Coordinates of C-alpha atoms and ligand atoms in Angstrom, one line a residue:
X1 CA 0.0 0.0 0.0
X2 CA 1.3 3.6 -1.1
X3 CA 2.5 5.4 1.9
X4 CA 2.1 9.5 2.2
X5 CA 3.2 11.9 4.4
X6 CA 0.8 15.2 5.1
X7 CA 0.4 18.0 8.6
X8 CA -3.3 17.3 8.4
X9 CA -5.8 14.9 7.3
X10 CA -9.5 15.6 7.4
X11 CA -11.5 12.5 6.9
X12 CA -15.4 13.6 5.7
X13 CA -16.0 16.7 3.0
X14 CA -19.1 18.2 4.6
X15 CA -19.2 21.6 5.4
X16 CA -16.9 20.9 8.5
X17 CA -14.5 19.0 6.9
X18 CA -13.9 20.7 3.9
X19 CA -13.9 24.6 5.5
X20 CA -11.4 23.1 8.0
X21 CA -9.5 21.5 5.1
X22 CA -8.9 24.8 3.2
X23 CA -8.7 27.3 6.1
X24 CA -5.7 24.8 7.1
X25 CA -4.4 25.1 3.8
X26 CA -4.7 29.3 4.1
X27 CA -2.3 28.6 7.1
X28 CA 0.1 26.9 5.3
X29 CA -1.0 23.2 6.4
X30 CA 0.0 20.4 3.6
X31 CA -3.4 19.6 3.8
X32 CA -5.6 15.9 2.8
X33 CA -9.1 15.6 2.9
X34 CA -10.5 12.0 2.4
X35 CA -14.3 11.3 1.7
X36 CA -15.8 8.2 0.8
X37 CA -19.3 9.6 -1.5
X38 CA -18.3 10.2 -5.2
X39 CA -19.4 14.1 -4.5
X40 CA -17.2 16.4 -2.2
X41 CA -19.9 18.5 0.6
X42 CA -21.2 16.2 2.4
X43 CA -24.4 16.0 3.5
X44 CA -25.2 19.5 3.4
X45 CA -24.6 19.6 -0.1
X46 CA -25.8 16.5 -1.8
X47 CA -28.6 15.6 0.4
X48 CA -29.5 18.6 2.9
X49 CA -29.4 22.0 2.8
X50 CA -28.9 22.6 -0.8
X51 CA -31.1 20.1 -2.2
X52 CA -34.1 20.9 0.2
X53 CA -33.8 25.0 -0.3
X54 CA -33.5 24.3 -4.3
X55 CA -37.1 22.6 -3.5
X56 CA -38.6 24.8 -1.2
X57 CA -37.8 27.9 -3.4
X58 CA -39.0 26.3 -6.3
X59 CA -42.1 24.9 -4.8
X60 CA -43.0 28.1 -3.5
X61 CA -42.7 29.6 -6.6
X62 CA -45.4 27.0 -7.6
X63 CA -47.7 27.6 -5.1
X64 CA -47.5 31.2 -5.5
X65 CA -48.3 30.7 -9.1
X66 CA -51.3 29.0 -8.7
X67 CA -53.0 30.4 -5.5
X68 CA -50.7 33.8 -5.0
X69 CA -50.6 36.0 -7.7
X70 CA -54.0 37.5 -8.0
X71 CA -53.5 39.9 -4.7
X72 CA -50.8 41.5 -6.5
X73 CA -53.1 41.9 -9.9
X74 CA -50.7 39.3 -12.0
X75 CA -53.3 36.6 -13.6
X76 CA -51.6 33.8 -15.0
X77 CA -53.2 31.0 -17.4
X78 CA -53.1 27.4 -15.8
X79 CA -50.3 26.4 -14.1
X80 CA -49.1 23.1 -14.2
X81 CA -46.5 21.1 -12.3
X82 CA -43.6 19.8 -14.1
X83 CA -41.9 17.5 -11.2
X84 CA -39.0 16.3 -13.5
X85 CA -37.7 19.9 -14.1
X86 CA -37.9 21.0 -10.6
X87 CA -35.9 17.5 -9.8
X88 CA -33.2 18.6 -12.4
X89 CA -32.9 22.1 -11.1
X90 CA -32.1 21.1 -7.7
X91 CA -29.7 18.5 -9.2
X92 CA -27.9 20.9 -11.0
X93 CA -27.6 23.5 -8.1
X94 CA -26.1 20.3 -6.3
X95 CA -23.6 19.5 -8.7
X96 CA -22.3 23.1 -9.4
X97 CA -21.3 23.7 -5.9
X98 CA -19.8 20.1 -5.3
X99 CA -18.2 20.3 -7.9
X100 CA -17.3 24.0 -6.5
X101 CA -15.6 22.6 -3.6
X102 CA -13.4 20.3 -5.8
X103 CA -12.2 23.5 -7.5
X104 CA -11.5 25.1 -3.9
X105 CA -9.5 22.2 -3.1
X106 CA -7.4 22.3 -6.3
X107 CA -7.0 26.5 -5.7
X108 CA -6.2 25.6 -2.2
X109 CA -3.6 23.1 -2.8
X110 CA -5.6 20.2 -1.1
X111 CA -5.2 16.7 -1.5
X112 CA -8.3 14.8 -2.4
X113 CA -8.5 11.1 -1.5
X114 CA -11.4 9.3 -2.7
X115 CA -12.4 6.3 -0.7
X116 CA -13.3 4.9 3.1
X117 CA -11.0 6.5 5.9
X118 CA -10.1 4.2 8.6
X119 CA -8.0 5.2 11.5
X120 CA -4.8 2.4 11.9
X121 CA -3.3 4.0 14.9
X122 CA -2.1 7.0 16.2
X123 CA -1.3 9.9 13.5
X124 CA -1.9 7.2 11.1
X125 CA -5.1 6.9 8.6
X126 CA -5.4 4.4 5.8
X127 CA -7.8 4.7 2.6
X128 CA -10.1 2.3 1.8
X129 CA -11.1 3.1 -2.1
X130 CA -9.6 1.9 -5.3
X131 CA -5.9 3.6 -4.9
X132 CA -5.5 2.2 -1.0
X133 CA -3.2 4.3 1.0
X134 CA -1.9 4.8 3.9
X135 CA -1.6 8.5 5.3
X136 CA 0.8 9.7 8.2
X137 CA 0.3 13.0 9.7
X138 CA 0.7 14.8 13.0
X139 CA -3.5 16.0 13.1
X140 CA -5.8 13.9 12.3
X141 CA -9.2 15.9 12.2
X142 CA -12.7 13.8 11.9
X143 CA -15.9 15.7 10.3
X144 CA -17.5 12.3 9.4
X145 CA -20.7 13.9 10.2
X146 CA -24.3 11.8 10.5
X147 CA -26.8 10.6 9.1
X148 CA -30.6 9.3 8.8
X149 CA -31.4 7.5 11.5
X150 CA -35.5 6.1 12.0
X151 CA -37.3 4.7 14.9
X152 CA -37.4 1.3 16.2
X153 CA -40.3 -1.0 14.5
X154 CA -40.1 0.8 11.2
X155 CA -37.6 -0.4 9.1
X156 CA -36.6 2.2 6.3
X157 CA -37.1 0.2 2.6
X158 CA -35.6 3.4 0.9
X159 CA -38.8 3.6 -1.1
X160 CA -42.1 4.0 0.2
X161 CA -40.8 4.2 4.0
X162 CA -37.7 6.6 3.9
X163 CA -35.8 9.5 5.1
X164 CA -35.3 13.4 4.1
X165 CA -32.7 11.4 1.3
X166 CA -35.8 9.7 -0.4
X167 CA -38.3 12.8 0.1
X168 CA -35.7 15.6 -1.9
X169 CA -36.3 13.0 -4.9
X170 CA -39.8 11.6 -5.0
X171 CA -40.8 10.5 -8.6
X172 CA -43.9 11.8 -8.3
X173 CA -46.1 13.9 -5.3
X174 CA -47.4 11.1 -3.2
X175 CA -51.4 11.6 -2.7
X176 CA -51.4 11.2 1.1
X177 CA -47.8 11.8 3.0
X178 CA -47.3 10.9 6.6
X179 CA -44.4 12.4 8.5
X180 CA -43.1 11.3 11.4
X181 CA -41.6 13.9 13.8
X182 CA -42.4 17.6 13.6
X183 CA -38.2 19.1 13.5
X184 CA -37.0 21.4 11.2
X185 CA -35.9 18.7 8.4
X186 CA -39.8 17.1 7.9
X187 CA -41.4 20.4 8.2
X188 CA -39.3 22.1 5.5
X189 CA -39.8 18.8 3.4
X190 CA -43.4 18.4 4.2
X191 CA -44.0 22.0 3.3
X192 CA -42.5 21.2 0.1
X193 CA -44.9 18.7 -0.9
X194 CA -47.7 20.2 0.7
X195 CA -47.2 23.1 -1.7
X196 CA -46.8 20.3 -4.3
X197 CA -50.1 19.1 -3.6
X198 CA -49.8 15.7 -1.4
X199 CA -52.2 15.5 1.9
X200 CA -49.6 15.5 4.6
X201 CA -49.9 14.8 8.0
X202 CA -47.5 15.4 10.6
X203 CA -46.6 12.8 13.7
X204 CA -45.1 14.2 16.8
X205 CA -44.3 12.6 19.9
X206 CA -43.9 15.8 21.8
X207 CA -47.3 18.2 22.4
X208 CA -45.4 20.7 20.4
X209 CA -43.4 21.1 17.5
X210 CA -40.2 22.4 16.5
X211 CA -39.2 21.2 19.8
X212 CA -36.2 23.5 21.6
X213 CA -37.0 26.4 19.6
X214 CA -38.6 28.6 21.2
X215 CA -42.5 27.8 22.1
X216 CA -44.3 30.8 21.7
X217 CA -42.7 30.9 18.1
X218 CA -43.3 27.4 17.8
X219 CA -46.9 28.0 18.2
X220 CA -47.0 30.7 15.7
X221 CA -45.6 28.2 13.2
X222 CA -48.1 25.4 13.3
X223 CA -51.1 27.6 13.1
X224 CA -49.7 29.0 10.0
X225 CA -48.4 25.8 8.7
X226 CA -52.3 24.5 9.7
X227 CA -53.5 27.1 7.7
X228 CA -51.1 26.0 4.8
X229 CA -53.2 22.4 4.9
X230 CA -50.3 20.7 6.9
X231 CA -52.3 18.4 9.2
X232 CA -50.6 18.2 12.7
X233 CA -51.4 15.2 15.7
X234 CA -49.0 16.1 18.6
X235 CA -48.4 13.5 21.3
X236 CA -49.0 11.0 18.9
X237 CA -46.1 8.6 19.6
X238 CA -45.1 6.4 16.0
X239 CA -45.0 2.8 17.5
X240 CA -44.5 1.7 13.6
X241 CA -45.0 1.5 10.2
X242 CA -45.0 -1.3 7.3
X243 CA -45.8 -1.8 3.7
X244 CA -49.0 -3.3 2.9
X245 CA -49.9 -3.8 -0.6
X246 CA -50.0 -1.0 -2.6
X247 CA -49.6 1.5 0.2
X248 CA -48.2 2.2 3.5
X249 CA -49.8 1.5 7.3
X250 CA -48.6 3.9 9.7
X251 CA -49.6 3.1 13.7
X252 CA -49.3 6.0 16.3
X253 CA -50.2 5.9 20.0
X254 CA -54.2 7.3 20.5
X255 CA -54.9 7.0 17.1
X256 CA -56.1 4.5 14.3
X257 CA -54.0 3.2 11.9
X258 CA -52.9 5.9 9.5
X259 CA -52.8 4.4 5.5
X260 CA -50.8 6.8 3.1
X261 CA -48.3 6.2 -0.1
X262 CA -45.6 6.8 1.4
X263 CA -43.8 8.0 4.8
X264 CA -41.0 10.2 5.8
X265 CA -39.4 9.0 8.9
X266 CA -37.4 12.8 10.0
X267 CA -36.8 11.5 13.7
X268 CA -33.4 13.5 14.1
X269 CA -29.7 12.0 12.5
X270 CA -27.5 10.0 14.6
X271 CA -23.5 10.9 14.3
X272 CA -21.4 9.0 11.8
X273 CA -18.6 6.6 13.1
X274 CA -19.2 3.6 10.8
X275 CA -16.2 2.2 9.4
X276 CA -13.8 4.5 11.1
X277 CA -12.2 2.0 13.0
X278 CA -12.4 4.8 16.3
X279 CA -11.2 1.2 18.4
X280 CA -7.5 1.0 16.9
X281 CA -6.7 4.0 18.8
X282 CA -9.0 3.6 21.8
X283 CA -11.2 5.9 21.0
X284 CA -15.0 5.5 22.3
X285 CA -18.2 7.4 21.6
X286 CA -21.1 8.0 24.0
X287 CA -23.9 7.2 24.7
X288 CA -25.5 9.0 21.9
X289 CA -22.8 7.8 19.5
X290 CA -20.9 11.4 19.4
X291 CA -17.2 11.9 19.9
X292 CA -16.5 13.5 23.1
X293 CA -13.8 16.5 22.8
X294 CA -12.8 20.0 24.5
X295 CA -13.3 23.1 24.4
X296 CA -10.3 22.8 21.5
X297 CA -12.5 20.0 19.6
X298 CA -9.2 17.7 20.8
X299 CA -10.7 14.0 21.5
X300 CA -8.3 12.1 23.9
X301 CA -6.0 10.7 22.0
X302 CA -3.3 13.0 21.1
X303 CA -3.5 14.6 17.9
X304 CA -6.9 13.6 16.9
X305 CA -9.7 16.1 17.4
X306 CA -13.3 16.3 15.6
X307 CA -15.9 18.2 14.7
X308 CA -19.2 18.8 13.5
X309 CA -22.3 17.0 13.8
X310 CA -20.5 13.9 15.1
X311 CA -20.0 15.5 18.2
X312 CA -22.1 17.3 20.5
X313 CA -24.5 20.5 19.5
X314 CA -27.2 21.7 17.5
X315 CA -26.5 19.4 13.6
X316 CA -26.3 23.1 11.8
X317 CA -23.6 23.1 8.5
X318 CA -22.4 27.0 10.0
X319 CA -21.7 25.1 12.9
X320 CA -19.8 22.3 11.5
X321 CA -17.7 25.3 9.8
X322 CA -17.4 27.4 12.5
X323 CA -15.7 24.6 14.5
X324 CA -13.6 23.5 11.6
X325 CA -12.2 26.4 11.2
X326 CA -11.6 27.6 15.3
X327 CA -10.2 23.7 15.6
X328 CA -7.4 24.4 13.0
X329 CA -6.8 27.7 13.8
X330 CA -6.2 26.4 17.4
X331 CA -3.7 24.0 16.0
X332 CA -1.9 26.1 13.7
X333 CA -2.0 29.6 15.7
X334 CA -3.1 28.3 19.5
X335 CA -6.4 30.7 19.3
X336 CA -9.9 29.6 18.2
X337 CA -12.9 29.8 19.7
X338 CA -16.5 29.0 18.5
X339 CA -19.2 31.3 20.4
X340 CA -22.1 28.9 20.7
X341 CA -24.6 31.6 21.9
X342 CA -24.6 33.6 18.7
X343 CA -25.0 30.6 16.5
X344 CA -28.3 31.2 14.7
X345 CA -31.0 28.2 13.6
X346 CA -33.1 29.2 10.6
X347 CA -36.4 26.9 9.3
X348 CA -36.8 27.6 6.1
X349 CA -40.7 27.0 5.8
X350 CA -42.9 30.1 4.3
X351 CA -42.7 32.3 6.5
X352 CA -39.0 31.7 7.9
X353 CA -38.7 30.7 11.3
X354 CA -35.1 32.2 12.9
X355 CA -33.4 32.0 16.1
X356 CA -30.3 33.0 17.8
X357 CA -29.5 33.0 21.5
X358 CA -31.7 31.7 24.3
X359 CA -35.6 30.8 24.1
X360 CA -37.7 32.1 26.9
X361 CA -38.3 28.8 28.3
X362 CA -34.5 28.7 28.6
X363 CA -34.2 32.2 30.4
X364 CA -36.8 31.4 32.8
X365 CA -35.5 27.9 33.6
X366 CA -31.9 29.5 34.5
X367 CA -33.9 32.0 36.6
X368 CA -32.6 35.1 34.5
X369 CA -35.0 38.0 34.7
X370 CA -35.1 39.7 31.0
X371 CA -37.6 42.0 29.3
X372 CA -39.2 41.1 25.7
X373 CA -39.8 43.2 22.8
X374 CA -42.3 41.8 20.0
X375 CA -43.2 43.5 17.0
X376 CA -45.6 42.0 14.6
X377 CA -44.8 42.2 10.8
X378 CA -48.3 43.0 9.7
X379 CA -47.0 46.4 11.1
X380 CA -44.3 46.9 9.2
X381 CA -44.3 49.0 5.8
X382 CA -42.5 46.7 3.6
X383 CA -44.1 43.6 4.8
X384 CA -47.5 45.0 4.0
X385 CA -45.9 46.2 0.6
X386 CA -45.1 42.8 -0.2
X387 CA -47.9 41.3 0.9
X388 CA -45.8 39.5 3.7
X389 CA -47.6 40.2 6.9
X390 CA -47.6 37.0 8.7
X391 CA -45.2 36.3 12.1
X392 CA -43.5 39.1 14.8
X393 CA -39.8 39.4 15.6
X394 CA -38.9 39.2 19.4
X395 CA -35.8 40.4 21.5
X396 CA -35.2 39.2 24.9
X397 CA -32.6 41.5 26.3
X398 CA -31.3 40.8 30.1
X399 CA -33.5 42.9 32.3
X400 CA -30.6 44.5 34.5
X401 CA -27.9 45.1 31.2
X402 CA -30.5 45.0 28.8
X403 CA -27.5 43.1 26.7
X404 CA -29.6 41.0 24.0
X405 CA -29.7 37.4 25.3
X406 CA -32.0 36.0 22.4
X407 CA -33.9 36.7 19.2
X408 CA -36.8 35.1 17.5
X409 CA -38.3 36.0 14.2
X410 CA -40.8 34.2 12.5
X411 CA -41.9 36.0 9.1
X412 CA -40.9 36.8 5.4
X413 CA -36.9 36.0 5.3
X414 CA -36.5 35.3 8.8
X415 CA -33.3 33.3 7.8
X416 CA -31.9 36.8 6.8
X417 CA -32.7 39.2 9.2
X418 CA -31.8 37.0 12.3
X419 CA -28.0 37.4 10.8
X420 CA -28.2 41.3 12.4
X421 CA -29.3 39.5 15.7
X422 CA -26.5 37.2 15.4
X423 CA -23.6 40.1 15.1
X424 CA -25.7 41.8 17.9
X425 CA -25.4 38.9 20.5
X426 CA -21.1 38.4 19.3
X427 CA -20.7 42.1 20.1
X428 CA -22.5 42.1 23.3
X429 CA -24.6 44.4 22.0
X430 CA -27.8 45.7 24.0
X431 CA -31.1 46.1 23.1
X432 CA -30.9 49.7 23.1
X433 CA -27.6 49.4 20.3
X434 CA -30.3 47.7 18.2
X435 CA -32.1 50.2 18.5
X436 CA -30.7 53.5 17.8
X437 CA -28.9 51.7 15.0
X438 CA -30.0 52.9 11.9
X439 CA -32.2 50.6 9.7
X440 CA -33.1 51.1 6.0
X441 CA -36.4 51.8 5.3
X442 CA -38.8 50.2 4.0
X443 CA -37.2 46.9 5.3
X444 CA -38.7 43.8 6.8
X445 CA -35.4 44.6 9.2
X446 CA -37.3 47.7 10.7
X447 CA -39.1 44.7 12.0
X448 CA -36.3 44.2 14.2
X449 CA -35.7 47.8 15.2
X450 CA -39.2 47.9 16.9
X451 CA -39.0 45.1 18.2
X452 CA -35.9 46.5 20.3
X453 CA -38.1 49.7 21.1
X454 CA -40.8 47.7 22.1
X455 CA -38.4 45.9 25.0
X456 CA -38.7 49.3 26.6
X457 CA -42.4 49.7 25.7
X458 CA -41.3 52.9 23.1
X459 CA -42.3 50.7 19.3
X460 CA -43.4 53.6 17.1
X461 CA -46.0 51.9 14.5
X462 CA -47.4 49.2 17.1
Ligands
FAD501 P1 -21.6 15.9 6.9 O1 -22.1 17.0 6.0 O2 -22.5 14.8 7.2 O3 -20.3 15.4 6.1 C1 -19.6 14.3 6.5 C2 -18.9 13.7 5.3 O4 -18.1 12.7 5.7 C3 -19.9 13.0 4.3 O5 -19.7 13.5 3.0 C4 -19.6 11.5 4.4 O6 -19.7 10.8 3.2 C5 -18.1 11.6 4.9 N1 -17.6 10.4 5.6 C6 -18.2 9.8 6.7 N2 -17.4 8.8 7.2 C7 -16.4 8.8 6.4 C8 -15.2 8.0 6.4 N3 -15.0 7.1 7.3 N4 -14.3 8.2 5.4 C9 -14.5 9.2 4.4 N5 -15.6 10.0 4.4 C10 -16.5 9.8 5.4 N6 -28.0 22.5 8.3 C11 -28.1 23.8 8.2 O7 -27.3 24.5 8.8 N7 -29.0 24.5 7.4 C12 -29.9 23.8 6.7 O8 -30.7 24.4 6.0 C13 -29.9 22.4 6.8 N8 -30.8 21.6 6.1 C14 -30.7 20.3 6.1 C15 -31.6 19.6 5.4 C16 -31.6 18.2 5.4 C17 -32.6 17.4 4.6 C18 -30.6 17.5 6.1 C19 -30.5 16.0 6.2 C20 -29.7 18.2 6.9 C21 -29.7 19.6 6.9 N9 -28.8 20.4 7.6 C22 -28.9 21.8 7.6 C23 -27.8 19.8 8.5 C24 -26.5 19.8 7.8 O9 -26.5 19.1 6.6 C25 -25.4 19.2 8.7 O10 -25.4 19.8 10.0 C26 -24.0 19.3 8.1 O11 -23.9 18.7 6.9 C27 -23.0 18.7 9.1 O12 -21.7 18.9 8.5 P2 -20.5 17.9 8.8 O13 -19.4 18.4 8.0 O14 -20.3 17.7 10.2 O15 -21.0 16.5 8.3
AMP502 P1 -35.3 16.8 14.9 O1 -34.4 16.1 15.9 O2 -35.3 18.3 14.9 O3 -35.0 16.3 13.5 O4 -36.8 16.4 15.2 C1 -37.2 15.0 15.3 C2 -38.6 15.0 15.8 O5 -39.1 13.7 15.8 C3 -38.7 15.5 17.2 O6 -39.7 16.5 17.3 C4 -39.1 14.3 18.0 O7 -39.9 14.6 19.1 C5 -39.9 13.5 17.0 N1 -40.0 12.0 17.3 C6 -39.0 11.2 17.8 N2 -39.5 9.9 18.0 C7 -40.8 9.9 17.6 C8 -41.9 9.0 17.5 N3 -41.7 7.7 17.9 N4 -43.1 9.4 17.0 C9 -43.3 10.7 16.6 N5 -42.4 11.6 16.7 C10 -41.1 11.3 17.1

């Protein structure tokens, strides 16, 4: 087997793995990345993110077409769906950027290694693909990230019972779609075919959905997704689900057997350690199947740290980059530093659902007194404009500093405007710096403006 020499080797090209790869590479770093799918991005690119805005953008657009239009006095003639089209437009938005991050690596000066990587002691990882190798290096970073994971008593058949993988590239829109588990990933693919045209109903253990974000925004969602034809049973626990004949058989607890054409088990993702051999340098996960690290993403073997959604925190791509990039800026320069209270969490339903920072329950459970400023969007200028009225922005600001401690926005382009509350919360920045800070007008961002007056009672148009 070919032996090779490098400082670092990343093993995984998500969004962790690959930012890590070429900031190393900025800082000088002979740098490999090894990654065992024929596409460089990971899951991110090839079956999350990407693939599922390319469809929710494009299925909006189809919606708004045929039920939309007519408020803003554009008739159109019948629309019609074509499926195949939209399938090939998120394909090609996947390949162009994969394909983008193999031209980073070759601008960078990074060595790609197509195949399995397998650990084989300390500093040492061997590929497993068709040119086997064995790679020496003094770091060894893993970004192996996760993936689909379902529920026990359903087995996935990666066709009529599948995952968020199978629902970016149904052949058709199912009739009747039951999803189990109300989180971010089925309600942004649900949506999708919701707007497509399937029935879909919506499983959820808990008696909420969207659980951990915050609830009162959480709320706000379902009745608008409700109103969007989304049907929703909450503390409806999913004991299983089987193929019968020509269509599916779901079974929840306090309710009759559900039969649909097809079911999208979105339960959560488990991390990714298969294959990786963790054992030949001692190396054990926990209970949850994550790699334990420090503060400096270092496991406890010397040399070998990870990152990403195969260790602990919120399974976010900015986050898997974020920690890539403070983990090899650590090794490389001894500073790097990942603040996880300004990381923001976007749904990307219609409207957007964004967070940064602490939820209410959160503040209130840690017993920290704070004042809250909501401003609805129905009374901002631009949102009426754009006949975008739906959803509020709220600040919670610390009730003695009045520093900003959490944001939640729930309206047109959520996913964009929470980035201002996101630089608010790294600079410290009180509620009062939001603001007298100036904002454009008309903007849905005013939105956020009044919301900070309204933490001191003082919103001008509410
Ligand atoms: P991954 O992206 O999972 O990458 C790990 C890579 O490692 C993979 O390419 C895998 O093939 C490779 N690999 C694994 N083991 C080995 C091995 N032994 N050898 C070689 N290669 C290996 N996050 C957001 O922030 N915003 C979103 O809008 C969003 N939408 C999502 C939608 C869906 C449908 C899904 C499923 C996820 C979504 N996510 C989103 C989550 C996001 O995709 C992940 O948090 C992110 O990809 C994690 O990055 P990572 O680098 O840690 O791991
Ligand atoms: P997320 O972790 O954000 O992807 O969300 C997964 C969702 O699935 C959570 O809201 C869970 O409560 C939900 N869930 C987990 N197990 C079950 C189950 N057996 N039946 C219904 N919902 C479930």
């Amino acid at each position: 087997m070919e032996e090779r020499q490098h400082d670092l080797v990343v093993i995984g090209a998500g969004p962790g793995g690959y930012v890590a790869a070429i900031r190393a590479a900025q800082l000088g770093l002979d740098t490999a990345c090894i990654e065992k799918a024929s596409a460089l991005g990971g899951t991110c690119l090839r079956v999350g993110c990407i693939p599922s805005k390319a469809l929710l953008e494009a299925s909006h657009k189809y919606q708004e077409a045929v039920t939309g239009l007519k408020k803003y006095g554009v008739l159109v003639g019948e629309v019609s769906l074509d499926l195949a089209r939209m399938m090939k437009h998120k394909d090609k938005t996947v390949t162009t950027l994969t394909r983008g991050v193999a031209g980073l690596f070759k601008k960078n000066g990074i060595t790609g290694y197509k195949g399995l990587g397998r650990l084989a002691g300390p500093g040492v990882v061997e590929v497993d693909g068709d040119t086997p190798m064995r790679l020496k290096a003094k770091h060894i970073l893993i970004a192996t990230g996760s993936e689909v994971t379902s529920l026990p008593g359903i087995e996935l058949d990666g066709d009529r019972i599948g995952t968020s993988t199978e629902a970016l590239s149904y052949p058709e829109v199912p009739q009747h779609l039951v999803m189990i588990g109300a989180g971010v990933i089925g309600l942004e693919l649900g949506s999708v075919w919701r707007r497509l045209g399937a029935r879909v109903t919506v499983l959820e253990y808990q008696d909420r959905i969207l659980p951990g974000m915050d609830a009162e925004t959480a709320k706000l969602a379902q009745r608008m997704l409700k109103k969007q034809g989304l049907e929703f049973h909450l503390g409806a626990r999913v004991t299983g689900a089987r193929v019968e004949g020509d269509s599916c058989v779901v079974e929840a607890e306090g309710l009759e057997p559900i039969q649909c054409d097809l079911v999208l088990v979105a339960v959560g993702r488990k991390p990714n350690t298969e294959g990786l051999a963790l054992e030949a340098v001692g190396l054990e996960t926990d209970s949850r199947g994550r790699i334990a690290v420090d503060e400096h993403y270092a496991t406890a073997v010397p040399g070998i740290y990870a990152i990403g959604d195969v260790i602990a925190g919120p399974m976010l791509a900015h986050k898997a980059e974020e920690e890539g990039i403070a983990c090899v800026e650590r090794i490389v320069t001894g500073y790097g530093h990942v603040n996880y209270d300004a990381i923001p969490s976007v749904v990307y339903t219609h409207p957007e659902i964004a967070s940064v920072g602490k939820t209410e329950e959160e503040l209130k459970e840690a017993g920290v007194a704070y004042n809250k400023g909501v401003f609805p969007f129905i009374a901002n200028g631009r949102a009426k404009a754009v006949g975008e009225t739906e959803g509020q922005a709220k600040i919670l600001a610390d009730a003695t500093t009045d520093r900003v401690l959490g944001v939640h926005v729930i309206g047109a382009h959520a996913g964009d405007l929470i980035a201002e509350a996101a630089v608010a919360i790294e600079f410290g920045a009180s509620s009062e710096d939001i603001a007298r800070s100036s904002h454009a007008h008309p903007t849905l961002a005013e939105a956020l403006k009044e919301a900070a007056f309204a933490v001191d009672d003082r919103a001008i148009h509410s």
